[in-house]
Short mmCIF file of C-alpha atoms in Angstrom, two decimals:
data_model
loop_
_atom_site.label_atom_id
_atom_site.label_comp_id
_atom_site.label_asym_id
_atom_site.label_seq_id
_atom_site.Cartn_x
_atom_site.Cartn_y
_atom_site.Cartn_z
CA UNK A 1 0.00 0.00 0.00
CA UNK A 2 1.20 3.47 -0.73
CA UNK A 3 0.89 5.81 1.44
CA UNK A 4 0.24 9.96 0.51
CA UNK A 5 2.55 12.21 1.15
CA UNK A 6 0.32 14.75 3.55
CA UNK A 7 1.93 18.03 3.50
CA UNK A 8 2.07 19.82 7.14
CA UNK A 9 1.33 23.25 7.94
CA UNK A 10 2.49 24.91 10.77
CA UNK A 11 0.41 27.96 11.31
CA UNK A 12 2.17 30.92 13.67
CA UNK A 13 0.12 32.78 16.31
CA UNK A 14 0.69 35.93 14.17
CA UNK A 15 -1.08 33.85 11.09
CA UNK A 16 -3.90 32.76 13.03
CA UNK A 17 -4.79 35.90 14.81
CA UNK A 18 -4.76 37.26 11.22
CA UNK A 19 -7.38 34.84 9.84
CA UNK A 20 -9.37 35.12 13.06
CA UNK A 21 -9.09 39.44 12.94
CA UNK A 22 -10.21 38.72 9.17
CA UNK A 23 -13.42 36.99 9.46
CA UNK A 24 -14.39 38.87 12.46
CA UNK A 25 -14.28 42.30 9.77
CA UNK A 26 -16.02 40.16 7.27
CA UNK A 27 -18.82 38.64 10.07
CA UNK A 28 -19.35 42.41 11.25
CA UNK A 29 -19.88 44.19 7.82
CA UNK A 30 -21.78 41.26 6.65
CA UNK A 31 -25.82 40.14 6.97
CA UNK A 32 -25.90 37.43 9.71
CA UNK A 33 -29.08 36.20 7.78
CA UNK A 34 -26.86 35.57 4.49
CA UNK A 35 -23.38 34.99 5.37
CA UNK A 36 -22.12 31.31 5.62
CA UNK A 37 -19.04 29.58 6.98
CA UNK A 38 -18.25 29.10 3.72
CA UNK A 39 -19.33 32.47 2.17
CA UNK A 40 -16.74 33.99 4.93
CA UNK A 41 -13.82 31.75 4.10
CA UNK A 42 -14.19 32.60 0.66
CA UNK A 43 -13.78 36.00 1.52
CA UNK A 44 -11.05 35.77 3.67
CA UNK A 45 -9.14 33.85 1.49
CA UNK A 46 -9.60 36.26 -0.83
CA UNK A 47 -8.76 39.25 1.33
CA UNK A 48 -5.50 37.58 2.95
CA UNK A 49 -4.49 35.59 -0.93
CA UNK A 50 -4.23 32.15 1.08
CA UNK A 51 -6.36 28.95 0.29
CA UNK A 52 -8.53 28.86 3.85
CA UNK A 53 -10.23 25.85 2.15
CA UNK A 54 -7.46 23.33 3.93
CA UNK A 55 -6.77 22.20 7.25
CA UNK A 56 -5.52 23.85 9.42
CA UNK A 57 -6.82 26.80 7.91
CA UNK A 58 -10.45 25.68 7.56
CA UNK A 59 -10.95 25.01 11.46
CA UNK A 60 -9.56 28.55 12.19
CA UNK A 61 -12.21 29.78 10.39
CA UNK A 62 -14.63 27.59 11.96
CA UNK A 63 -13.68 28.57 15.19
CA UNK A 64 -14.03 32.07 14.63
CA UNK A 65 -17.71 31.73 12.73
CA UNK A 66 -18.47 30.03 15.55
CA UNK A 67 -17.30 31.90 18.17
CA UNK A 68 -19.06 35.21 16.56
CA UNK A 69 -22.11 33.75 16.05
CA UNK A 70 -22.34 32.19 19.56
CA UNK A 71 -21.10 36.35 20.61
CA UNK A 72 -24.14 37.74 18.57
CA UNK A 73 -26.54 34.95 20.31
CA UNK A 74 -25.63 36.23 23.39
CA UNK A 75 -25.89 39.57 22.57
CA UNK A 76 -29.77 39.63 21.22
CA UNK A 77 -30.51 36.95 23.93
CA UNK A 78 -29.59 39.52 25.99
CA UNK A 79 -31.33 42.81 24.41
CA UNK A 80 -34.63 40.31 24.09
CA UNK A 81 -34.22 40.21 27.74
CA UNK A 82 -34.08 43.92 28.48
CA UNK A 83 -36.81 44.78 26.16
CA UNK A 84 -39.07 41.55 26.99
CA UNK A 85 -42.17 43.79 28.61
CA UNK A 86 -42.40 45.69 25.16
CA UNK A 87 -42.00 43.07 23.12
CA UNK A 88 -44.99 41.09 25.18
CA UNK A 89 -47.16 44.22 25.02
CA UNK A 90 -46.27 44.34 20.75
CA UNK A 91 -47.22 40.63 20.54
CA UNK A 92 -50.31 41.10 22.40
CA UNK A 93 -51.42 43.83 20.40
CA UNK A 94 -50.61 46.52 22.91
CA UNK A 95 -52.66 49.18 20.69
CA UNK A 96 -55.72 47.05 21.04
CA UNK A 97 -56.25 47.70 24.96
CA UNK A 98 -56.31 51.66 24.24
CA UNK A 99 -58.36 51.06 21.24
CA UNK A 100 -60.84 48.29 24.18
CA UNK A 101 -60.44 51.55 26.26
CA UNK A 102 -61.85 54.18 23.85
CA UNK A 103 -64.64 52.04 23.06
CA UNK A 104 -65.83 51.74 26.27
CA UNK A 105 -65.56 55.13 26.88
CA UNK A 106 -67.63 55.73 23.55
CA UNK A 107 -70.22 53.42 24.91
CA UNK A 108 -70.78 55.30 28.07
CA UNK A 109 -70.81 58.27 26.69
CA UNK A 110 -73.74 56.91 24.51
CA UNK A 111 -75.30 55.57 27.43
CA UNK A 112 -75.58 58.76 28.76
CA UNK A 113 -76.87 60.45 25.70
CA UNK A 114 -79.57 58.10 25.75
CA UNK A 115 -80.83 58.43 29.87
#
C-alpha cells in the first residue's frame, strides 16, 4: 500500500490571529441572515491571498464563525431580555387595549346620551 505524502502546515500565532481578525471584519460588515461559513472563508481567502479551504486553515475559520455567532446569540438573547415587557405588550397587540379603552368610553358616553 502506498501511502500519501500529507503536506504539514504549521500555522504561527501571528497567522492565526490574522485569519481570526479577518473573518471577524467580514462577520461584522456582513448580513448574519446571508453569510455562511463558507461564504466567509471565501472572503477571507480572498482578502489575505491564502487557500482557507485546507486544514488547518479551515478550522480557524470555523472557530471564529463560531465563536461570533455564539457572541451575537448572546448579545440579542440579551437585548430580548431587556426589552421583553415591550415586546410582550407588541405581541399582544398593545394598541388594542387603548383602542378596548376608547370604546368603552364611547359606549358610556352613549349611554348617557340616551338616559
Amino acid at each position: 500500500m502506498e501511502e500519501e505524502a500529507r503536506e504539514v502546515v504549521v500555522i504561527d500565532k501571528d497567522l492565526k490571529k490574522k485569519i481570526k481578525d479577518t473573518v471577524n471584519k467580514i462577520l461584522k460588515r456582513s448580513s448574519l441572515y446571508q453569510i455562511t461559513e463558507v461564504k466567509a472563508r471565501e472572503e477571507a481567502s480572498s482578502e489575505l491571498d491564502l487557500d482557507l479551504s485546507k486544514d488547518p486553515y479551515k478550522l480557524i475559520v470555523r472557530e471564529a464563525v463560531e465563536r461570533f455567532v455564539e457572541k451575537a446569540v448572546m448579545t440579542i438573547e440579551s437585548e430580548v431580555g431587556k426589552h421583553h415587557a415591550q415586546i410582550v405588550q407588541d405581541v399582544e397587540g398593545g394598541s388594542e387595549k387603548s383602542t378596548k379603552k376608547k370604546k368603552k368610553k364611547n359606549k358610556t358616553k352613549k349611554e348617557e346620551s340616551a338616559a
